[in-house]
PDB file of C-alpha atoms (C1' of nucleotides) in Angstrom:
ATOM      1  CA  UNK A   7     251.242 114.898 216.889  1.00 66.00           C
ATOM      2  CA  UNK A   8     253.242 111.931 217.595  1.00 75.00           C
ATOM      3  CA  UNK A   9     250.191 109.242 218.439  1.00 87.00           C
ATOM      4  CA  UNK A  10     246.124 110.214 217.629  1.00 92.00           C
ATOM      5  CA  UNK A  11     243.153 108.768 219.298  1.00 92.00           C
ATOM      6  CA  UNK A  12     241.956 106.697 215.748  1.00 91.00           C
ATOM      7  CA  UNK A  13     246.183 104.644 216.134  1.00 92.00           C
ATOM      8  CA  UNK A  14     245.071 104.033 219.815  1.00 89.00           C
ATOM      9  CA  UNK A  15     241.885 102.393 218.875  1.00 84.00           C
ATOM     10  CA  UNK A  16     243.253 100.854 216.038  1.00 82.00           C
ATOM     11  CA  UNK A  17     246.144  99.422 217.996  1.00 83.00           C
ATOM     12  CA  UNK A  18     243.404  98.004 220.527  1.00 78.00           C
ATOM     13  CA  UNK A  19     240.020  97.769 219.137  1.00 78.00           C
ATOM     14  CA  UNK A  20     238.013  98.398 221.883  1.00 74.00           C
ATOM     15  CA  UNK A  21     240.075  99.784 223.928  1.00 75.00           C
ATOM     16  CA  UNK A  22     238.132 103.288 225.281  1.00 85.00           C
ATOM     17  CA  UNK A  23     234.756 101.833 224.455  1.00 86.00           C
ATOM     18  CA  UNK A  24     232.031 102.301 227.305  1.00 87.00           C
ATOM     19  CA  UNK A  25     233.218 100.346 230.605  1.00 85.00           C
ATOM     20  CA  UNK A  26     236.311  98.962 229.128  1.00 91.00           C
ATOM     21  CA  UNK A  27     238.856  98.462 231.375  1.00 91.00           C
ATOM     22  CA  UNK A  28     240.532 101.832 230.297  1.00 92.00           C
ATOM     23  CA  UNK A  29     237.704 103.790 230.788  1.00 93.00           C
ATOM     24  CA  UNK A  30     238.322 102.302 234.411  1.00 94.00           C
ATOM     25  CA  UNK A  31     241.453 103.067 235.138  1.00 94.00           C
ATOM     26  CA  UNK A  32     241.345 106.384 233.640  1.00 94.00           C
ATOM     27  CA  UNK A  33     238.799 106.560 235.905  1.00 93.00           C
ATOM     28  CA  UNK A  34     241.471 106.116 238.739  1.00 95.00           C
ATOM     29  CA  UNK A  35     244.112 108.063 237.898  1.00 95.00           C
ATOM     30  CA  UNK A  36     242.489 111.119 236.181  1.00 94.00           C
ATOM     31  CA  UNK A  37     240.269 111.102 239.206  1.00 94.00           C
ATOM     32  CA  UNK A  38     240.065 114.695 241.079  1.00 92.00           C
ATOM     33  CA  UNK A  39     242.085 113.629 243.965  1.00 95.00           C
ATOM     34  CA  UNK A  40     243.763 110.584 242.590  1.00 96.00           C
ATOM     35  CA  UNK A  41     246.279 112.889 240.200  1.00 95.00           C
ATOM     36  CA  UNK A  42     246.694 114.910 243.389  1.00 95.00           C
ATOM     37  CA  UNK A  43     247.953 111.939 245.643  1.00 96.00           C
ATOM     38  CA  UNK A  44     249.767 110.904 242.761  1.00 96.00           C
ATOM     39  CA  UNK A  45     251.480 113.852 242.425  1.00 95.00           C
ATOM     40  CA  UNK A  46     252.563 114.386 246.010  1.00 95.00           C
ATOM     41  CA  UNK A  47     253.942 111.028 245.858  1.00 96.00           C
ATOM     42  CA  UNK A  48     256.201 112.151 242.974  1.00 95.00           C
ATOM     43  CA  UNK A  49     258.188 114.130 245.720  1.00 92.00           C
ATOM     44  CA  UNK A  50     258.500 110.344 247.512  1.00 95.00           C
ATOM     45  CA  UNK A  51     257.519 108.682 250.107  1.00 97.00           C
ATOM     46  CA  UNK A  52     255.101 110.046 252.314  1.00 96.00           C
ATOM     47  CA  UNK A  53     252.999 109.382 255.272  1.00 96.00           C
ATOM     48  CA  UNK A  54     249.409 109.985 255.370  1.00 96.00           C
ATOM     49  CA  UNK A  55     249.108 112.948 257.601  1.00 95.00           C
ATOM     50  CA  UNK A  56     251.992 114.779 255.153  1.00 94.00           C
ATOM     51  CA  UNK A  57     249.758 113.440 252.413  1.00 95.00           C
ATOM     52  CA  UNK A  58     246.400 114.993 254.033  1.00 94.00           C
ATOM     53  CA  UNK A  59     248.638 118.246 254.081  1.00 92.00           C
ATOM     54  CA  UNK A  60     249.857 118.186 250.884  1.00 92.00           C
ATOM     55  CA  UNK A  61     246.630 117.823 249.138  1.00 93.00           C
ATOM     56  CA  UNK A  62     245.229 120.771 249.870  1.00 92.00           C
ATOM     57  CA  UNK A  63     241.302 120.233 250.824  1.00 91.00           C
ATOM     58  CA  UNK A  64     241.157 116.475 250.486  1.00 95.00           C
ATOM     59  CA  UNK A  65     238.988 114.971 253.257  1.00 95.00           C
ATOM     60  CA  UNK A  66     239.601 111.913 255.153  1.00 96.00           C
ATOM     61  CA  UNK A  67     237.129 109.630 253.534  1.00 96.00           C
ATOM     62  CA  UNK A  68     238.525 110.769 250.119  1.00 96.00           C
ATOM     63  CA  UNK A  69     242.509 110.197 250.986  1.00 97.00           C
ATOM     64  CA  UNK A  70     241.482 107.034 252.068  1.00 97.00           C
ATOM     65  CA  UNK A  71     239.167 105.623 249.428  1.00 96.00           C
ATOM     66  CA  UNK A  72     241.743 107.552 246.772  1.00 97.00           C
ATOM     67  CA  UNK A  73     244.432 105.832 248.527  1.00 97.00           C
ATOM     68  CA  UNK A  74     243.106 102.205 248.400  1.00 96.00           C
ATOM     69  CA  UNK A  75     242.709 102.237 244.795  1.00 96.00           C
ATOM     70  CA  UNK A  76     245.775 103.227 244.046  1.00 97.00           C
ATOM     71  CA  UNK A  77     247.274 100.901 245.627  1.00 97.00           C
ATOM     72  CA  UNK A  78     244.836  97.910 244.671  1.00 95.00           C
ATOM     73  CA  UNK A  79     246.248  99.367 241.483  1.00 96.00           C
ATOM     74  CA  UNK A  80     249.751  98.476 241.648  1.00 97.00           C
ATOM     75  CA  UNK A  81     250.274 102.316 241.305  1.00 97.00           C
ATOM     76  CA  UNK A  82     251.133 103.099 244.871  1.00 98.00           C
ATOM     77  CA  UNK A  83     253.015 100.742 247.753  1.00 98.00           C
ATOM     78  CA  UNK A  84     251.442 100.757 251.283  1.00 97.00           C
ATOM     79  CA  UNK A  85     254.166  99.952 253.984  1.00 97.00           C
ATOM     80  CA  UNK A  86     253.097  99.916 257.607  1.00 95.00           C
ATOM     81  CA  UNK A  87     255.464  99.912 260.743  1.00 94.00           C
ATOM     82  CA  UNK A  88     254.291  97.821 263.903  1.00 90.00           C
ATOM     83  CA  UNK A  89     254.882 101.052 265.876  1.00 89.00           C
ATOM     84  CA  UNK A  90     253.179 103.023 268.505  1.00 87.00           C
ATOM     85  CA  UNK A  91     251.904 105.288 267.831  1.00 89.00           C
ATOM     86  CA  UNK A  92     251.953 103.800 264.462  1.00 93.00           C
ATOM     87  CA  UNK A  93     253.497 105.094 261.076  1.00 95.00           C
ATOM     88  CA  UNK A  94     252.207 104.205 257.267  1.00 97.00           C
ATOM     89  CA  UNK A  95     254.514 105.219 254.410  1.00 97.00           C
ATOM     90  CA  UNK A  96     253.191 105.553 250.649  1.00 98.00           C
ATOM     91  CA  UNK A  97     255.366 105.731 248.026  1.00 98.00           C
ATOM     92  CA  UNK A  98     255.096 105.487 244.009  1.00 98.00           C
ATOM     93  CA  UNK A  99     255.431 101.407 242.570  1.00 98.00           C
ATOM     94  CA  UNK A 100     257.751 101.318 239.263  1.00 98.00           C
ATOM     95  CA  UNK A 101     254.465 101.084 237.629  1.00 97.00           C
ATOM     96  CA  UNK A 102     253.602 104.286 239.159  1.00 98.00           C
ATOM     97  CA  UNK A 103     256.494 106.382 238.211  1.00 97.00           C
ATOM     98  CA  UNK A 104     256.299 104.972 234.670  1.00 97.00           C
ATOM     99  CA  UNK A 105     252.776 106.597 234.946  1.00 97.00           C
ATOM    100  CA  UNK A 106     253.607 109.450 236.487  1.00 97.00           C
ATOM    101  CA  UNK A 107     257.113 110.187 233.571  1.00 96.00           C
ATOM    102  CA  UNK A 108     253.981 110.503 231.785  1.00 96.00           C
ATOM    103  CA  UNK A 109     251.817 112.813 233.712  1.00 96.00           C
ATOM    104  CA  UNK A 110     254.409 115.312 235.047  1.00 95.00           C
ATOM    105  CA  UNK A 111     254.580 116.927 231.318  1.00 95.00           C
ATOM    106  CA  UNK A 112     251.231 117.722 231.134  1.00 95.00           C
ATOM    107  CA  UNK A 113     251.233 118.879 234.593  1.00 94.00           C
ATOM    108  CA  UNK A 114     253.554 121.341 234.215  1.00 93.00           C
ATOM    109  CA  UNK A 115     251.797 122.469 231.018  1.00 95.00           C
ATOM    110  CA  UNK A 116     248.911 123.165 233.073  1.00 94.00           C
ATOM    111  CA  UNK A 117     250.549 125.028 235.744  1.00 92.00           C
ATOM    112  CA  UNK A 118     251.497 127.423 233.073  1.00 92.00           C
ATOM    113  CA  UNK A 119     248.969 127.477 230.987  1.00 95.00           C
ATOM    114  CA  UNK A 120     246.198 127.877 233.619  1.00 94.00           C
ATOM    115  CA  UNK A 121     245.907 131.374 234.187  1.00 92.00           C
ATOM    116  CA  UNK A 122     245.789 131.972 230.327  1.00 94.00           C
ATOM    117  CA  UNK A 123     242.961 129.331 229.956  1.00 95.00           C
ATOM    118  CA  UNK A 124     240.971 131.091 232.501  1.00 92.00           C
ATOM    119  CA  UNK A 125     241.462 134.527 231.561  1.00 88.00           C
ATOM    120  CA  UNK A 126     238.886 134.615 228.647  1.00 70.00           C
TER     121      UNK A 126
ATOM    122  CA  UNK B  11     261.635 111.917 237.040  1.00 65.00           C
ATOM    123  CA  UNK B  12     262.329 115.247 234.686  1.00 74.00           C
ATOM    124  CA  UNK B  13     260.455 116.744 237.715  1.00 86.00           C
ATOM    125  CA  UNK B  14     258.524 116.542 241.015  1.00 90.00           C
ATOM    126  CA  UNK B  15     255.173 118.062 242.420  1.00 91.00           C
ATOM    127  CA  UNK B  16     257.037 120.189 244.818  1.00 89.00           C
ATOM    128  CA  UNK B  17     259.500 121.476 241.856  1.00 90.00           C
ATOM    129  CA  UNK B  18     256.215 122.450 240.375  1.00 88.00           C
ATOM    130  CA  UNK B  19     254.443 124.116 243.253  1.00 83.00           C
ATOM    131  CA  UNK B  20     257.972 125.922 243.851  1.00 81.00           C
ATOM    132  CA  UNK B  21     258.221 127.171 240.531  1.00 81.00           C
ATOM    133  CA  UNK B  22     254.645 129.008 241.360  1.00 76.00           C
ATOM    134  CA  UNK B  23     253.697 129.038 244.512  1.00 76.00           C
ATOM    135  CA  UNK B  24     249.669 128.622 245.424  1.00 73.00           C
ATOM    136  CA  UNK B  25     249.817 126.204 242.039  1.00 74.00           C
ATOM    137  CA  UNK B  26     247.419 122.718 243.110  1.00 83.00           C
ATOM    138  CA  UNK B  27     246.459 125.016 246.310  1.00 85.00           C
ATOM    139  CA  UNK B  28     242.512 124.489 246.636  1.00 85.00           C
ATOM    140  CA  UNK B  29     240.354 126.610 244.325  1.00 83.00           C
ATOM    141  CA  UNK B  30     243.559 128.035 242.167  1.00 90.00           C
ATOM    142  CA  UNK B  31     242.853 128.380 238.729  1.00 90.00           C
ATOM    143  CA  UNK B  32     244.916 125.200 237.532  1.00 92.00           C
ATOM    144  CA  UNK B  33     242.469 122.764 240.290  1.00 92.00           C
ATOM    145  CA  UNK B  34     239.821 124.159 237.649  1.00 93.00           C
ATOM    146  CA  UNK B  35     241.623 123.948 234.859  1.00 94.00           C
ATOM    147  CA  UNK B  36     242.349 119.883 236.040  1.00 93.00           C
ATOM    148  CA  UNK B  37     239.055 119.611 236.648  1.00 93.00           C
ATOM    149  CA  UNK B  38     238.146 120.799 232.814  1.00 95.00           C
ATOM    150  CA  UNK B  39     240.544 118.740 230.782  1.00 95.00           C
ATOM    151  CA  UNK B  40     240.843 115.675 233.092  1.00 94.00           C
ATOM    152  CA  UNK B  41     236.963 115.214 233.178  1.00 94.00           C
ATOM    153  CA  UNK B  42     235.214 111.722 231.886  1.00 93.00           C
ATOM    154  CA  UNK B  43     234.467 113.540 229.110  1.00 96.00           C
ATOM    155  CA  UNK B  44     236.668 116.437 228.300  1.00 96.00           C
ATOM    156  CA  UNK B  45     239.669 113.269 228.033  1.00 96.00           C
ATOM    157  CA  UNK B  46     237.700 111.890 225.821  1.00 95.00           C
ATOM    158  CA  UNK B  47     236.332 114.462 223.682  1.00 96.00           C
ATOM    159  CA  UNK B  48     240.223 116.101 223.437  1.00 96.00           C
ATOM    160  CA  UNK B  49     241.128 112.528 222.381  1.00 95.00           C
ATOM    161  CA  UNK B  50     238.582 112.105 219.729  1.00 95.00           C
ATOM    162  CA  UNK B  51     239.690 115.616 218.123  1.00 96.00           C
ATOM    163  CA  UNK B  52     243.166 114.355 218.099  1.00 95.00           C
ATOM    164  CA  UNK B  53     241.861 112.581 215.064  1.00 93.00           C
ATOM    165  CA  UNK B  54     241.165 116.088 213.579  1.00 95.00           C
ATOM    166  CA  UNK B  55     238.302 118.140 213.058  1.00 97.00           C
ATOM    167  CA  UNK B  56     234.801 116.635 213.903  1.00 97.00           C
ATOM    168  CA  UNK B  57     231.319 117.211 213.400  1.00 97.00           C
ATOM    169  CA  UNK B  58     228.752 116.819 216.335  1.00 96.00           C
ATOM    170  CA  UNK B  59     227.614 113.771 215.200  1.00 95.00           C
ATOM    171  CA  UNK B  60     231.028 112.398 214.967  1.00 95.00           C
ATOM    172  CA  UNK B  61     231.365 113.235 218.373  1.00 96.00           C
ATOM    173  CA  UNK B  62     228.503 111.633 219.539  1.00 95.00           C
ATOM    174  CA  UNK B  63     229.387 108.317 217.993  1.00 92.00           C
ATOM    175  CA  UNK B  64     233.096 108.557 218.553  1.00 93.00           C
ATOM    176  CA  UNK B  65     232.962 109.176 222.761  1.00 94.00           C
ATOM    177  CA  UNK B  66     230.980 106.233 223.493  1.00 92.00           C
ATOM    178  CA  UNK B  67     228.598 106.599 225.503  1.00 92.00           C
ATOM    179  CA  UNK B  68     227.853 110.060 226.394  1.00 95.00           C
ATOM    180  CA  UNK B  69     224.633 112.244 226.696  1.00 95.00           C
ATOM    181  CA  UNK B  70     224.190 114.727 224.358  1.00 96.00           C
ATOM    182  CA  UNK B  71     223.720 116.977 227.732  1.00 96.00           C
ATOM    183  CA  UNK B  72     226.980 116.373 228.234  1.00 97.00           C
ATOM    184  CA  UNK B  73     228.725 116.451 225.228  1.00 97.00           C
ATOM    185  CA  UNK B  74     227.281 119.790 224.648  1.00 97.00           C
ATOM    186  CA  UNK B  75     228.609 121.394 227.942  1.00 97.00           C
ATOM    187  CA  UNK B  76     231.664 119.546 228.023  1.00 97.00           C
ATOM    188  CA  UNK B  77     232.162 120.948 224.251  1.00 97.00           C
ATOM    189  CA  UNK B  78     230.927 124.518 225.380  1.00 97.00           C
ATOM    190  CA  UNK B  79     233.702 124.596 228.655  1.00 96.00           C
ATOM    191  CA  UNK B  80     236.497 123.401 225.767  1.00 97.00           C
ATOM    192  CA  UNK B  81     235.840 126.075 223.498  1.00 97.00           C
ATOM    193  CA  UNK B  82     235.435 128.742 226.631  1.00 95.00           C
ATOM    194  CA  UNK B  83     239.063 127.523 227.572  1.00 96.00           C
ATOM    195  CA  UNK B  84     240.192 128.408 223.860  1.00 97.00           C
ATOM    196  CA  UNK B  85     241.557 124.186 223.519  1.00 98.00           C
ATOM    197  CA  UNK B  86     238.657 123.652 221.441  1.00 98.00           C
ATOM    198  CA  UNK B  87     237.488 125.727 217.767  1.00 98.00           C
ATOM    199  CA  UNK B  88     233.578 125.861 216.830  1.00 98.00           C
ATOM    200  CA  UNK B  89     233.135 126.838 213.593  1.00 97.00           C
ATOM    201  CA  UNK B  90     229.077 126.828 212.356  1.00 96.00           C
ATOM    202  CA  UNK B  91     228.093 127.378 208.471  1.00 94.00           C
ATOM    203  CA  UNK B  92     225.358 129.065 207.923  1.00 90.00           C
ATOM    204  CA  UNK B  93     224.076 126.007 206.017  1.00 90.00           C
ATOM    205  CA  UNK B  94     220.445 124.151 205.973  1.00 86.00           C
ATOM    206  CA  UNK B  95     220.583 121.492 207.125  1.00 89.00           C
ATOM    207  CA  UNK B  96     222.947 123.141 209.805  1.00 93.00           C
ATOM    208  CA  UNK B  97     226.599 121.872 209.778  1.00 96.00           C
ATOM    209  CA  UNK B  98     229.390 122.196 212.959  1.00 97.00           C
ATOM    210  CA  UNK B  99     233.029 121.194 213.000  1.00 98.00           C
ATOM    211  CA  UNK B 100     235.169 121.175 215.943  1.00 98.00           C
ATOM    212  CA  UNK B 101     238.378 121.221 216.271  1.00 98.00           C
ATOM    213  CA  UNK B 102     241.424 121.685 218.569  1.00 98.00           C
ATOM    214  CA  UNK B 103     243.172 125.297 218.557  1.00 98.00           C
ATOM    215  CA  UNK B 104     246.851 125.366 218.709  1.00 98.00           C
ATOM    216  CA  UNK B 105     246.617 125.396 222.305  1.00 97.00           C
ATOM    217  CA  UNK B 106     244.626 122.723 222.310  1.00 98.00           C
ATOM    218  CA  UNK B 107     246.978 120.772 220.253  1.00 97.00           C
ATOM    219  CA  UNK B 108     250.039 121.717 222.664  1.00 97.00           C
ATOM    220  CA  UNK B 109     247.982 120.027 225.458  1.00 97.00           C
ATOM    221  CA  UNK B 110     247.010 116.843 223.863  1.00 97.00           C
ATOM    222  CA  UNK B 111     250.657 116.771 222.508  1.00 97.00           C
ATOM    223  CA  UNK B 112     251.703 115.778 226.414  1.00 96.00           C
ATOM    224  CA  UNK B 113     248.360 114.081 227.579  1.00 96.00           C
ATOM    225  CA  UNK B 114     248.584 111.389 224.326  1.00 95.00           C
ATOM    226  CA  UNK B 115     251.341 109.312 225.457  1.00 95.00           C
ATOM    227  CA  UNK B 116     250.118 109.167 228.905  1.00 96.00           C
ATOM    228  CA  UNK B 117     246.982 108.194 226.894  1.00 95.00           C
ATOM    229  CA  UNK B 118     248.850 105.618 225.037  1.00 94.00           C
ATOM    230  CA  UNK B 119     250.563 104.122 228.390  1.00 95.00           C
ATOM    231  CA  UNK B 120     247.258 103.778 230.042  1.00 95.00           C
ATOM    232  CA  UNK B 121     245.413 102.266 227.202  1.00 93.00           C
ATOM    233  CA  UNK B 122     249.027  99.524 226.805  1.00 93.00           C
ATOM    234  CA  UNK B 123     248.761  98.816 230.749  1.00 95.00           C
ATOM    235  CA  UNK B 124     244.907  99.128 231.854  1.00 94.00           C
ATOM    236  CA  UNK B 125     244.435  95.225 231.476  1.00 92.00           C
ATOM    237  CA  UNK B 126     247.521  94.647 233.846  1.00 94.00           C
ATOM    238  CA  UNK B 127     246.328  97.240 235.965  1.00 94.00           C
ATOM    239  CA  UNK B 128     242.627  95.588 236.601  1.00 92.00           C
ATOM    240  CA  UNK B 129     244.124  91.743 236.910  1.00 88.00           C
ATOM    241  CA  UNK B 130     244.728  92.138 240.516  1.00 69.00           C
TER     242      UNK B 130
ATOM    243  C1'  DC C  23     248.753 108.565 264.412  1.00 93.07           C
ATOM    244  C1'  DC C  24     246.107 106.263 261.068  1.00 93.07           C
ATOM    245  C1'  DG C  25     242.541 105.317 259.657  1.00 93.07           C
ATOM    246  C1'  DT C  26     237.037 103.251 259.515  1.00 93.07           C
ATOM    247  C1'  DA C  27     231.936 103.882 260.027  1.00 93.07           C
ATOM    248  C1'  DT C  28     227.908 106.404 259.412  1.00 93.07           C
ATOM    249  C1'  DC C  29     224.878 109.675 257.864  1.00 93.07           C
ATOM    250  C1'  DC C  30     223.665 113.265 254.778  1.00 93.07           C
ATOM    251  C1'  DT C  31     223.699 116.646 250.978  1.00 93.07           C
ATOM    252  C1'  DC C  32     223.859 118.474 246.618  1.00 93.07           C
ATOM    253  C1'  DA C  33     225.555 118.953 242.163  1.00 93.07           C
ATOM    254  C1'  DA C  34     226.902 116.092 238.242  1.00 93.07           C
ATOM    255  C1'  DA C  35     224.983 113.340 235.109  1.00 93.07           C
ATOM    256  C1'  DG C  36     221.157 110.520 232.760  1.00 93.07           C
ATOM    257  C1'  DA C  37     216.551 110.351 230.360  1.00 93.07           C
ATOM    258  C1'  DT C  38     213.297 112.355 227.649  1.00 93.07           C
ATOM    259  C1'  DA C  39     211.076 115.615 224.881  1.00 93.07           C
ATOM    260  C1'  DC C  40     211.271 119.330 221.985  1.00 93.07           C
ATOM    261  C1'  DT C  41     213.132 123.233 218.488  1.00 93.07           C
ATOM    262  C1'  DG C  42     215.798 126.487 215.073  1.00 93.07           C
TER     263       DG C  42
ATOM    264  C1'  DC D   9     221.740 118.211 212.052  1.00 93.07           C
ATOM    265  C1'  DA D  10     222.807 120.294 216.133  1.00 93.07           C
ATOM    266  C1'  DG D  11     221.607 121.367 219.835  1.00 93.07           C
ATOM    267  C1'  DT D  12     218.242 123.257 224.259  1.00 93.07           C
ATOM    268  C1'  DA D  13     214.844 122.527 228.140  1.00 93.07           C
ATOM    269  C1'  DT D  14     213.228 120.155 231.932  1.00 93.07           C
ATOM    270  C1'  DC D  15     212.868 116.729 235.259  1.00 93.07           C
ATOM    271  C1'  DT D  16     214.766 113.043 237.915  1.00 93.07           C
ATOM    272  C1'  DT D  17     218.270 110.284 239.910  1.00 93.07           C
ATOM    273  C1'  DT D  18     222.471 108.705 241.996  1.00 93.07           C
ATOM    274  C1'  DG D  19     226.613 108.406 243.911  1.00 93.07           C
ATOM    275  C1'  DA D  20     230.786 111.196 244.829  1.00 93.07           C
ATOM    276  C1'  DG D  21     232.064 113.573 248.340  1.00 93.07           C
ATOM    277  C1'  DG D  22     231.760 116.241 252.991  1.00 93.07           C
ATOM    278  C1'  DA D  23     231.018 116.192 258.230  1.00 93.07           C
ATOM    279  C1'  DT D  24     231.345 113.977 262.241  1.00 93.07           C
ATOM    280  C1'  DA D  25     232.241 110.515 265.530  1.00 93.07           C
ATOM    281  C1'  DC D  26     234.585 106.641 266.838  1.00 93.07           C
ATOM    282  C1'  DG D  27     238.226 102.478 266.849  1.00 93.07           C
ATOM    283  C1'  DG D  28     243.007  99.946 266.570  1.00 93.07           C
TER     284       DG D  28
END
DNA sequence: CCGTATCCTCAAAGATACTG
DNA sequence: CAGTATCTTTGAGGATACGG
């Protein structure tokens, strides 16, 4: 395996230790809806009723909470028109897609692999 | 990006629908814990004690069921020997070791950008 | 259309004690 | 050493109604 979990401590003492700031943001973006916005984003900008669409069973308290850390983040970009009625796009930051390279692998792996996993 | 959400939920329809077996699967692996646990076993095969000390910070209530759903989902290898006092090693299986092979450098990026993420 | 505000529930998770 | 059993807590998350 290219990297192990004792080189990422070692790299960054620390770093994963109880309430660090990587527990945090793992936190964020390995959160049950926040790898689903995420995701949906990865097909571009959005708006927030395709988003409530997309992610199948999210409620409206949950998009929006989800939402707001993401982009407090820097992981997601909020861009609202002064329209009526009015329209809010949400798109990926660079930071976000660098994240998202990332995630997409292991995604797919699990879209595979999930059936198999389950069938035991 | 190598590819997209919808690429994915083309590729298999119903994939990331609500309730499908890879929302559970998600659910499993991208867990406070079950990160964390998968992580520490990157480092090789562990005994329960290791464990304990190595995720900071968790019950042994949970390390025990987060263990048991990792080993149900065949990413995780219990081996016991019949020994006095009693002695446990886990262990990721290959399939294990094919998932942490794609979640460690997302691992990696998180733990290199988490401070820059936070100082907002 | 895009959210926010409020109330409420229940299951995940912690604490503690105990055992093969 | 490696867990299990039991009780309690808490906050994530759902439902609903309303506001800009």
């Amino acid at each position: 395996m290219a990297v192990s979990f004792r080189q990422l401590r070692e790299s960054a003492p620390g770093v994963f230790g109880d309430g660090c700031p990587t527990r945090t943001v793992l936190d964020h973006v390995m959160s049950k809806w926040g790898v689903l916005v995420l995701m949906a984003l990865t097909d571009g900008t959005a708006r927030w009723g395709e988003l409530k669409r997309t992610v199948d069973g999210v409620s409206e308290k949950m998009l929006a909470s989800t939402l707001r850390t993401l982009v407090d983040d820097g992981l997601v970009a909020r861009v609202s028109y002064p329209e009526v009625p009015p329209r809010v796009e949400y798109s990926l930051t660079a930071r976000g897609e660098e994240l998202m390279a990332r995630m997409m692998p292991l995604m797919a792996w699990i879209g595979d692999n999930a059936d198999d996993i389950l069938a035991r």
